[in-house]
Amino acid sequence: PRQPAKTLWYDRPRYVYLEFCVEDSTDVKVTIEDQRLVFSCKNADGVEFYNEINLYARVNSKDSREKRSDRSITCFMRKWKEKVAWPRITKENIKPAWLSVDFDNWRDWEGDEEVERAMVEQYAEV
């Protein structure tokens, strides 16, 4: 039986970020479409995780990527309309139990673009 991974998300001027909290993940598959993201993986115990999110707004699937660490898999998706805030990550106005806002990374946008560019470049180098 598959279960959803605990997921954190936050919003930035140019990208939205999703972090799937699965430790020691294997078989990671991330499919990013214009308005949908599908994530699946297994953990060290062989538990299968699966999340499907219909996105609040359109993203540029070609300029979106993911990065895996021992603790989680982070996806960042380029917004189709930059500098438009997303009030939520899901198209439907419902909050799944497994989804929360990542308040540690949620900041005001003012003067944030340089910070964001540095973050994305740091991911891109990995």
mmCIF file of N, CA and C in Angstrom:
data_model
loop_
_atom_site.group_PDB
_atom_site.id
_atom_site.type_symbol
_atom_site.label_atom_id
_atom_site.label_comp_id
_atom_site.label_asym_id
_atom_site.label_seq_id
_atom_site.Cartn_x
_atom_site.Cartn_y
_atom_site.Cartn_z
ATOM 1 N N PRO A 1 0.835 -1.204 0.000
ATOM 2 C CA PRO A 1 0.000 0.000 0.000
ATOM 3 C C PRO A 1 0.867 1.250 0.000
ATOM 4 N N ARG A 2 0.540 2.157 -0.895
ATOM 5 C CA ARG A 2 1.321 3.384 -0.990
ATOM 6 C C ARG A 2 0.765 4.408 -0.012
ATOM 7 N N GLN A 3 1.627 5.279 0.443
ATOM 8 C CA GLN A 3 1.152 6.355 1.313
ATOM 9 C C GLN A 3 1.793 7.658 0.869
ATOM 10 N N PRO A 4 1.136 8.797 1.166
ATOM 11 C CA PRO A 4 1.740 10.061 0.773
ATOM 12 C C PRO A 4 2.920 10.411 1.681
ATOM 13 N N ALA A 5 3.940 10.994 1.094
ATOM 14 C CA ALA A 5 5.062 11.493 1.886
ATOM 15 C C ALA A 5 4.662 12.828 2.499
ATOM 16 N N LYS A 6 5.172 13.078 3.705
ATOM 17 C CA LYS A 6 4.980 14.395 4.326
ATOM 18 C C LYS A 6 5.672 15.420 3.428
ATOM 19 N N THR A 7 4.947 16.490 3.134
ATOM 20 C CA THR A 7 5.418 17.438 2.134
ATOM 21 C C THR A 7 5.361 18.865 2.666
ATOM 22 N N LEU A 8 6.457 19.591 2.447
ATOM 23 C CA LEU A 8 6.518 21.008 2.815
ATOM 24 C C LEU A 8 6.606 21.814 1.531
ATOM 25 N N TRP A 9 6.035 23.000 1.532
ATOM 26 C CA TRP A 9 6.156 23.829 0.333
ATOM 27 C C TRP A 9 6.361 25.288 0.719
ATOM 28 N N TYR A 10 6.976 26.031 -0.177
ATOM 29 C CA TYR A 10 7.069 27.480 0.027
ATOM 30 C C TYR A 10 7.186 28.172 -1.321
ATOM 31 N N ASP A 11 6.900 29.445 -1.267
ATOM 32 C CA ASP A 11 6.718 30.253 -2.457
ATOM 33 C C ASP A 11 7.826 31.289 -2.564
ATOM 34 N N ARG A 12 8.297 31.504 -3.771
ATOM 35 C CA ARG A 12 9.314 32.519 -4.038
ATOM 36 C C ARG A 12 8.917 33.286 -5.298
ATOM 37 N N PRO A 13 9.547 34.413 -5.564
ATOM 38 C CA PRO A 13 9.129 35.213 -6.725
ATOM 39 C C PRO A 13 9.162 34.432 -8.047
ATOM 40 N N ARG A 14 10.166 33.601 -8.232
ATOM 41 C CA ARG A 14 10.301 32.932 -9.531
ATOM 42 C C ARG A 14 9.997 31.444 -9.489
ATOM 43 N N TYR A 15 10.113 30.863 -8.320
ATOM 44 C CA TYR A 15 9.908 29.417 -8.212
ATOM 45 C C TYR A 15 8.981 29.083 -7.052
ATOM 46 N N VAL A 16 8.355 27.907 -7.139
ATOM 47 C CA VAL A 16 7.733 27.335 -5.939
ATOM 48 C C VAL A 16 8.529 26.078 -5.610
ATOM 49 N N TYR A 17 8.666 25.839 -4.330
ATOM 50 C CA TYR A 17 9.481 24.727 -3.846
ATOM 51 C C TYR A 17 8.611 23.726 -3.105
ATOM 52 N N LEU A 18 8.904 22.447 -3.327
ATOM 53 C CA LEU A 18 8.212 21.369 -2.626
ATOM 54 C C LEU A 18 9.272 20.449 -2.065
ATOM 55 N N GLU A 19 9.129 20.090 -0.817
ATOM 56 C CA GLU A 19 10.089 19.162 -0.218
ATOM 57 C C GLU A 19 9.342 17.938 0.287
ATOM 58 N N PHE A 20 9.676 16.789 -0.283
ATOM 59 C CA PHE A 20 9.078 15.525 0.142
ATOM 60 C C PHE A 20 10.009 14.899 1.182
ATOM 61 N N CYS A 21 9.492 14.765 2.399
ATOM 62 C CA CYS A 21 10.343 14.348 3.517
ATOM 63 C C CYS A 21 10.390 12.822 3.627
ATOM 64 N N VAL A 22 11.311 12.227 2.886
ATOM 65 C CA VAL A 22 11.514 10.778 2.956
ATOM 66 C C VAL A 22 13.005 10.562 3.146
ATOM 67 N N GLU A 23 13.356 9.871 4.216
ATOM 68 C CA GLU A 23 14.780 9.614 4.463
ATOM 69 C C GLU A 23 15.250 8.414 3.646
ATOM 70 N N ASP A 24 16.513 8.470 3.229
ATOM 71 C CA ASP A 24 17.136 7.362 2.503
ATOM 72 C C ASP A 24 16.253 6.847 1.376
ATOM 73 N N SER A 25 15.807 7.762 0.525
ATOM 74 C CA SER A 25 14.885 7.387 -0.546
ATOM 75 C C SER A 25 15.602 6.632 -1.662
ATOM 76 N N THR A 26 14.867 5.734 -2.298
ATOM 77 C CA THR A 26 15.350 5.057 -3.509
ATOM 78 C C THR A 26 14.223 5.093 -4.534
ATOM 79 N N ASP A 27 14.560 4.727 -5.784
ATOM 80 C CA ASP A 27 13.562 4.701 -6.873
ATOM 81 C C ASP A 27 12.779 6.007 -6.955
ATOM 82 N N VAL A 28 13.472 7.110 -6.808
ATOM 83 C CA VAL A 28 12.768 8.397 -6.830
ATOM 84 C C VAL A 28 12.333 8.725 -8.260
ATOM 85 N N LYS A 29 11.048 9.018 -8.405
ATOM 86 C CA LYS A 29 10.534 9.452 -9.707
ATOM 87 C C LYS A 29 9.748 10.733 -9.501
ATOM 88 N N VAL A 30 10.109 11.743 -10.262
ATOM 89 C CA VAL A 30 9.385 13.017 -10.188
ATOM 90 C C VAL A 30 8.965 13.386 -11.604
ATOM 91 N N THR A 31 7.679 13.587 -11.789
ATOM 92 C CA THR A 31 7.178 14.030 -13.085
ATOM 93 C C THR A 31 6.542 15.396 -12.881
ATOM 94 N N ILE A 32 7.073 16.383 -13.578
ATOM 95 C CA ILE A 32 6.527 17.737 -13.460
ATOM 96 C C ILE A 32 5.898 18.105 -14.799
ATOM 97 N N GLU A 33 4.596 18.328 -14.762
ATOM 98 C CA GLU A 33 3.869 18.767 -15.951
ATOM 99 C C GLU A 33 3.485 20.228 -15.741
ATOM 100 N N ASP A 34 2.778 20.803 -16.707
ATOM 101 C CA ASP A 34 2.432 22.221 -16.619
ATOM 102 C C ASP A 34 1.627 22.563 -15.367
ATOM 103 N N GLN A 35 0.716 21.655 -14.989
ATOM 104 C CA GLN A 35 -0.086 21.971 -13.807
ATOM 105 C C GLN A 35 -0.217 20.799 -12.854
ATOM 106 N N ARG A 36 0.752 19.894 -12.905
ATOM 107 C CA ARG A 36 0.644 18.720 -12.060
ATOM 108 C C ARG A 36 2.038 18.203 -11.721
ATOM 109 N N LEU A 37 2.176 17.710 -10.516
ATOM 110 C CA LEU A 37 3.422 17.066 -10.115
ATOM 111 C C LEU A 37 3.094 15.700 -9.544
ATOM 112 N N VAL A 38 3.827 14.689 -9.989
ATOM 113 C CA VAL A 38 3.661 13.338 -9.457
ATOM 114 C C VAL A 38 5.008 12.905 -8.894
ATOM 115 N N PHE A 39 4.991 12.442 -7.653
ATOM 116 C CA PHE A 39 6.208 12.042 -6.953
ATOM 117 C C PHE A 39 6.039 10.626 -6.436
ATOM 118 N N SER A 40 7.054 9.812 -6.590
ATOM 119 C CA SER A 40 7.020 8.502 -5.944
ATOM 120 C C SER A 40 8.431 8.077 -5.577
ATOM 121 N N CYS A 41 8.523 7.278 -4.519
ATOM 122 C CA CYS A 41 9.809 6.716 -4.123
ATOM 123 C C CYS A 41 9.556 5.618 -3.096
ATOM 124 N N LYS A 42 10.645 4.983 -2.664
ATOM 125 C CA LYS A 42 10.571 4.033 -1.565
ATOM 126 C C LYS A 42 11.542 4.510 -0.492
ATOM 127 N N ASN A 43 11.297 4.104 0.749
ATOM 128 C CA ASN A 43 12.289 4.408 1.783
ATOM 129 C C ASN A 43 13.096 3.159 2.087
ATOM 130 N N ALA A 44 13.987 3.258 3.078
ATOM 131 C CA ALA A 44 14.894 2.157 3.388
ATOM 132 C C ALA A 44 14.136 0.884 3.782
ATOM 133 N N ASP A 45 12.934 1.052 4.337
ATOM 134 C CA ASP A 45 12.144 -0.122 4.745
ATOM 135 C C ASP A 45 11.274 -0.660 3.616
ATOM 136 N N GLY A 46 11.410 -0.068 2.423
ATOM 137 C CA GLY A 46 10.626 -0.554 1.296
ATOM 138 C C GLY A 46 9.203 -0.020 1.245
ATOM 139 N N VAL A 47 8.893 0.942 2.111
ATOM 140 C CA VAL A 47 7.562 1.561 2.060
ATOM 141 C C VAL A 47 7.484 2.440 0.816
ATOM 142 N N GLU A 48 6.383 2.321 0.085
ATOM 143 C CA GLU A 48 6.219 3.131 -1.121
ATOM 144 C C GLU A 48 5.457 4.411 -0.814
ATOM 145 N N PHE A 49 6.002 5.509 -1.312
ATOM 146 C CA PHE A 49 5.346 6.809 -1.144
ATOM 147 C C PHE A 49 4.876 7.299 -2.502
ATOM 148 N N TYR A 50 3.745 7.974 -2.493
ATOM 149 C CA TYR A 50 3.208 8.497 -3.742
ATOM 150 C C TYR A 50 2.422 9.759 -3.443
ATOM 151 N N ASN A 51 2.762 10.840 -4.138
ATOM 152 C CA ASN A 51 2.026 12.100 -3.999
ATOM 153 C C ASN A 51 1.695 12.609 -5.390
ATOM 154 N N GLU A 52 0.484 13.076 -5.527
ATOM 155 C CA GLU A 52 0.095 13.708 -6.775
ATOM 156 C C GLU A 52 -0.522 15.044 -6.416
ATOM 157 N N ILE A 53 -0.013 16.100 -7.022
ATOM 158 C CA ILE A 53 -0.499 17.444 -6.692
ATOM 159 C C ILE A 53 -0.917 18.147 -7.977
ATOM 160 N N ASN A 54 -2.182 18.538 -8.035
ATOM 161 C CA ASN A 54 -2.629 19.424 -9.114
ATOM 162 C C ASN A 54 -2.257 20.826 -8.669
ATOM 163 N N LEU A 55 -1.415 21.469 -9.443
ATOM 164 C CA LEU A 55 -0.813 22.721 -9.003
ATOM 165 C C LEU A 55 -1.755 23.912 -9.145
ATOM 166 N N TYR A 56 -1.577 24.842 -8.234
ATOM 167 C CA TYR A 56 -2.398 26.051 -8.190
ATOM 168 C C TYR A 56 -2.363 26.820 -9.508
ATOM 169 N N ALA A 57 -1.177 26.932 -10.094
ATOM 170 C CA ALA A 57 -1.049 27.662 -11.354
ATOM 171 C C ALA A 57 -0.035 26.944 -12.234
ATOM 172 N N ARG A 58 0.148 27.474 -13.405
ATOM 173 C CA ARG A 58 1.010 26.814 -14.367
ATOM 174 C C ARG A 58 2.494 27.009 -14.037
ATOM 175 N N VAL A 59 3.275 25.976 -14.278
ATOM 176 C CA VAL A 59 4.727 26.087 -14.120
ATOM 177 C C VAL A 59 5.389 25.752 -15.450
ATOM 178 N N ASN A 60 6.637 26.128 -15.563
ATOM 179 C CA ASN A 60 7.419 25.777 -16.746
ATOM 180 C C ASN A 60 8.129 24.458 -16.450
ATOM 181 N N SER A 61 7.551 23.377 -16.950
ATOM 182 C CA SER A 61 8.075 22.054 -16.598
ATOM 183 C C SER A 61 9.505 21.852 -17.092
ATOM 184 N N LYS A 62 9.906 22.606 -18.129
ATOM 185 C CA LYS A 62 11.271 22.427 -18.647
ATOM 186 C C LYS A 62 12.303 23.084 -17.737
ATOM 187 N N ASP A 63 11.868 24.074 -16.965
ATOM 188 C CA ASP A 63 12.803 24.742 -16.070
ATOM 189 C C ASP A 63 12.426 24.417 -14.627
ATOM 190 N N SER A 64 12.345 23.127 -14.375
ATOM 191 C CA SER A 64 11.984 22.660 -13.042
ATOM 192 C C SER A 64 12.857 21.444 -12.782
ATOM 193 N N ARG A 65 13.288 21.290 -11.560
ATOM 194 C CA ARG A 65 14.135 20.124 -11.293
ATOM 195 C C ARG A 65 14.030 19.693 -9.845
ATOM 196 N N GLU A 66 14.681 18.590 -9.555
ATOM 197 C CA GLU A 66 14.641 18.112 -8.182
ATOM 198 C C GLU A 66 16.036 17.739 -7.712
ATOM 199 N N LYS A 67 16.192 17.719 -6.401
ATOM 200 C CA LYS A 67 17.468 17.387 -5.798
ATOM 201 C C LYS A 67 17.207 16.460 -4.618
ATOM 202 N N ARG A 68 17.894 15.348 -4.587
ATOM 203 C CA ARG A 68 17.692 14.374 -3.534
ATOM 204 C C ARG A 68 18.781 14.514 -2.482
ATOM 205 N N SER A 69 18.394 14.420 -1.214
ATOM 206 C CA SER A 69 19.388 14.332 -0.138
ATOM 207 C C SER A 69 19.012 13.128 0.712
ATOM 208 N N ASP A 70 19.786 12.862 1.743
ATOM 209 C CA ASP A 70 19.478 11.715 2.607
ATOM 210 C C ASP A 70 18.164 11.895 3.351
ATOM 211 N N ARG A 71 17.751 13.151 3.509
ATOM 212 C CA ARG A 71 16.575 13.406 4.324
ATOM 213 C C ARG A 71 15.309 13.673 3.521
ATOM 214 N N SER A 72 15.493 14.145 2.292
ATOM 215 C CA SER A 72 14.307 14.535 1.541
ATOM 216 C C SER A 72 14.635 14.716 0.062
ATOM 217 N N ILE A 73 13.586 14.949 -0.707
ATOM 218 C CA ILE A 73 13.726 15.273 -2.120
ATOM 219 C C ILE A 73 13.069 16.638 -2.319
ATOM 220 N N THR A 74 13.827 17.599 -2.800
ATOM 221 C CA THR A 74 13.304 18.949 -3.000
ATOM 222 C C THR A 74 13.087 19.194 -4.489
ATOM 223 N N CYS A 75 11.909 19.671 -4.837
ATOM 224 C CA CYS A 75 11.626 20.022 -6.230
ATOM 225 C C CYS A 75 11.441 21.520 -6.306
ATOM 226 N N PHE A 76 11.973 22.140 -7.344
ATOM 227 C CA PHE A 76 11.615 23.533 -7.532
ATOM 228 C C PHE A 76 11.159 23.734 -8.951
ATOM 229 N N MET A 77 10.061 24.458 -9.050
ATOM 230 C CA MET A 77 9.368 24.608 -10.313
ATOM 231 C C MET A 77 9.289 26.076 -10.675
ATOM 232 N N ARG A 78 9.658 26.387 -11.888
ATOM 233 C CA ARG A 78 9.662 27.769 -12.360
ATOM 234 C C ARG A 78 8.226 28.197 -12.642
ATOM 235 N N LYS A 79 7.822 29.278 -12.039
ATOM 236 C CA LYS A 79 6.460 29.764 -12.266
ATOM 237 C C LYS A 79 6.310 30.284 -13.685
ATOM 238 N N TRP A 80 5.165 30.041 -14.266
ATOM 239 C CA TRP A 80 4.886 30.570 -15.588
ATOM 240 C C TRP A 80 4.758 32.086 -15.499
ATOM 241 N N LYS A 81 4.026 32.540 -14.467
ATOM 242 C CA LYS A 81 3.918 33.980 -14.227
ATOM 243 C C LYS A 81 4.767 34.302 -13.015
ATOM 244 N N GLU A 82 5.916 34.920 -13.253
ATOM 245 C CA GLU A 82 6.813 35.231 -12.143
ATOM 246 C C GLU A 82 6.264 36.395 -11.326
ATOM 247 N N LYS A 83 6.700 36.434 -10.094
ATOM 248 C CA LYS A 83 6.333 37.512 -9.177
ATOM 249 C C LYS A 83 4.839 37.587 -8.907
ATOM 250 N N VAL A 84 4.165 36.477 -9.107
ATOM 251 C CA VAL A 84 2.761 36.371 -8.708
ATOM 252 C C VAL A 84 2.743 35.361 -7.561
ATOM 253 N N ALA A 85 2.303 35.819 -6.405
ATOM 254 C CA ALA A 85 2.335 34.945 -5.230
ATOM 255 C C ALA A 85 1.309 33.823 -5.360
ATOM 256 N N TRP A 86 1.679 32.665 -4.877
ATOM 257 C CA TRP A 86 0.750 31.543 -4.816
ATOM 258 C C TRP A 86 0.203 31.473 -3.391
ATOM 259 N N PRO A 87 -1.106 31.616 -3.216
ATOM 260 C CA PRO A 87 -1.661 31.524 -1.866
ATOM 261 C C PRO A 87 -1.644 30.091 -1.341
ATOM 262 N N ARG A 88 -1.553 29.149 -2.269
ATOM 263 C CA ARG A 88 -1.474 27.733 -1.889
ATOM 264 C C ARG A 88 -0.806 26.996 -3.040
ATOM 265 N N ILE A 89 -0.440 25.738 -2.804
ATOM 266 C CA ILE A 89 0.244 24.961 -3.847
ATOM 267 C C ILE A 89 -0.750 24.133 -4.651
ATOM 268 N N THR A 90 -1.909 23.829 -4.051
ATOM 269 C CA THR A 90 -2.869 22.960 -4.731
ATOM 270 C C THR A 90 -3.902 23.764 -5.494
ATOM 271 N N LYS A 91 -4.349 23.190 -6.583
ATOM 272 C CA LYS A 91 -5.399 23.811 -7.387
ATOM 273 C C LYS A 91 -6.683 23.904 -6.561
ATOM 274 N N GLU A 92 -7.037 22.780 -5.924
ATOM 275 C CA GLU A 92 -8.247 22.750 -5.092
ATOM 276 C C GLU A 92 -7.955 23.498 -3.796
ATOM 277 N N ASN A 93 -8.954 24.154 -3.281
ATOM 278 C CA ASN A 93 -8.753 24.890 -2.037
ATOM 279 C C ASN A 93 -8.985 23.977 -0.831
ATOM 280 N N ILE A 94 -8.239 22.897 -0.788
ATOM 281 C CA ILE A 94 -8.328 21.980 0.348
ATOM 282 C C ILE A 94 -6.895 21.704 0.753
ATOM 283 N N LYS A 95 -6.691 21.437 2.024
ATOM 284 C CA LYS A 95 -5.325 21.185 2.471
ATOM 285 C C LYS A 95 -5.196 19.735 2.883
ATOM 286 N N PRO A 96 -4.499 18.932 2.084
ATOM 287 C CA PRO A 96 -4.297 17.537 2.485
ATOM 288 C C PRO A 96 -3.523 17.467 3.799
ATOM 289 N N ALA A 97 -3.786 16.439 4.582
ATOM 290 C CA ALA A 97 -3.148 16.293 5.900
ATOM 291 C C ALA A 97 -1.627 16.206 5.790
ATOM 292 N N TRP A 98 -1.130 15.713 4.671
ATOM 293 C CA TRP A 98 0.320 15.506 4.514
ATOM 294 C C TRP A 98 1.060 16.752 4.031
ATOM 295 N N LEU A 99 0.325 17.830 3.774
ATOM 296 C CA LEU A 99 0.948 19.010 3.185
ATOM 297 C C LEU A 99 0.996 20.173 4.166
ATOM 298 N N SER A 100 2.156 20.794 4.320
ATOM 299 C CA SER A 100 2.238 21.992 5.172
ATOM 300 C C SER A 100 3.150 23.030 4.551
ATOM 301 N N VAL A 101 2.997 24.248 5.024
ATOM 302 C CA VAL A 101 3.876 25.323 4.586
ATOM 303 C C VAL A 101 5.197 25.208 5.342
ATOM 304 N N ASP A 102 6.286 25.401 4.621
ATOM 305 C CA ASP A 102 7.613 25.381 5.238
ATOM 306 C C ASP A 102 7.924 26.795 5.749
ATOM 307 N N PHE A 103 7.512 27.051 6.985
ATOM 308 C CA PHE A 103 7.648 28.421 7.513
ATOM 309 C C PHE A 103 9.098 28.840 7.678
ATOM 310 N N ASP A 104 10.013 27.890 7.837
ATOM 311 C CA ASP A 104 11.427 28.251 7.972
ATOM 312 C C ASP A 104 11.935 28.930 6.697
ATOM 313 N N ASN A 105 11.349 28.548 5.580
ATOM 314 C CA ASN A 105 11.821 29.092 4.308
ATOM 315 C C ASN A 105 10.866 30.120 3.719
ATOM 316 N N TRP A 106 9.785 30.368 4.424
ATOM 317 C CA TRP A 106 8.785 31.295 3.903
ATOM 318 C C TRP A 106 9.158 32.692 4.353
ATOM 319 N N ARG A 107 9.503 33.556 3.401
ATOM 320 C CA ARG A 107 9.922 34.903 3.760
ATOM 321 C C ARG A 107 9.188 35.915 2.922
ATOM 322 N N ASP A 108 9.275 37.144 3.345
ATOM 323 C CA ASP A 108 8.785 38.213 2.494
ATOM 324 C C ASP A 108 9.681 38.271 1.265
ATOM 325 N N TRP A 109 9.089 38.692 0.193
ATOM 326 C CA TRP A 109 9.826 38.679 -1.065
ATOM 327 C C TRP A 109 10.760 39.836 -1.260
ATOM 328 N N GLU A 110 10.588 40.878 -0.522
ATOM 329 C CA GLU A 110 11.338 42.081 -0.856
ATOM 330 C C GLU A 110 12.841 41.820 -0.873
ATOM 331 N N GLY A 111 13.470 42.166 -1.966
ATOM 332 C CA GLY A 111 14.917 42.001 -2.067
ATOM 333 C C GLY A 111 15.362 40.555 -2.023
ATOM 334 N N ASP A 112 14.442 39.651 -2.363
ATOM 335 C CA ASP A 112 14.748 38.238 -2.194
ATOM 336 C C ASP A 112 15.278 37.578 -3.459
ATOM 337 N N GLU A 113 15.238 38.293 -4.565
ATOM 338 C CA GLU A 113 15.577 37.619 -5.814
ATOM 339 C C GLU A 113 17.033 37.181 -5.881
ATOM 340 N N GLU A 114 17.921 37.975 -5.302
ATOM 341 C CA GLU A 114 19.330 37.584 -5.301
ATOM 342 C C GLU A 114 19.535 36.305 -4.503
ATOM 343 N N VAL A 115 18.859 36.254 -3.371
ATOM 344 C CA VAL A 115 18.948 35.063 -2.512
ATOM 345 C C VAL A 115 18.457 33.851 -3.288
ATOM 346 N N GLU A 116 17.333 34.051 -3.975
ATOM 347 C CA GLU A 116 16.749 32.936 -4.714
ATOM 348 C C GLU A 116 17.663 32.473 -5.842
ATOM 349 N N ARG A 117 18.230 33.423 -6.549
ATOM 350 C CA ARG A 117 19.110 33.058 -7.659
ATOM 351 C C ARG A 117 20.287 32.229 -7.136
ATOM 352 N N ALA A 118 20.836 32.655 -6.012
ATOM 353 C CA ALA A 118 21.963 31.918 -5.422
ATOM 354 C C ALA A 118 21.549 30.498 -5.040
ATOM 355 N N MET A 119 20.328 30.373 -4.493
ATOM 356 C CA MET A 119 19.844 29.042 -4.108
ATOM 357 C C MET A 119 19.718 28.128 -5.312
ATOM 358 N N VAL A 120 19.127 28.663 -6.385
ATOM 359 C CA VAL A 120 18.901 27.859 -7.575
ATOM 360 C C VAL A 120 20.238 27.469 -8.193
ATOM 361 N N GLU A 121 21.188 28.398 -8.209
ATOM 362 C CA GLU A 121 22.504 28.076 -8.768
ATOM 363 C C GLU A 121 23.191 27.003 -7.951
ATOM 364 N N GLN A 122 23.010 27.094 -6.652
ATOM 365 C CA GLN A 122 23.625 26.095 -5.782
ATOM 366 C C GLN A 122 23.019 24.711 -6.063
ATOM 367 N N TYR A 123 21.710 24.658 -6.285
ATOM 368 C CA TYR A 123 21.071 23.373 -6.645
ATOM 369 C C TYR A 123 21.566 22.879 -7.989
ATOM 370 N N ALA A 124 21.674 23.824 -8.935
ATOM 371 C CA ALA A 124 22.016 23.440 -10.299
ATOM 372 C C ALA A 124 23.399 22.816 -10.378
ATOM 373 N N GLU A 125 24.275 23.211 -9.454
ATOM 374 C CA GLU A 125 25.646 22.688 -9.497
ATOM 375 C C GLU A 125 25.748 21.270 -8.987
ATOM 376 N N VAL A 126 24.759 20.831 -8.245
ATOM 377 C CA VAL A 126 24.843 19.506 -7.605
ATOM 378 C C VAL A 126 24.781 18.421 -8.659
#
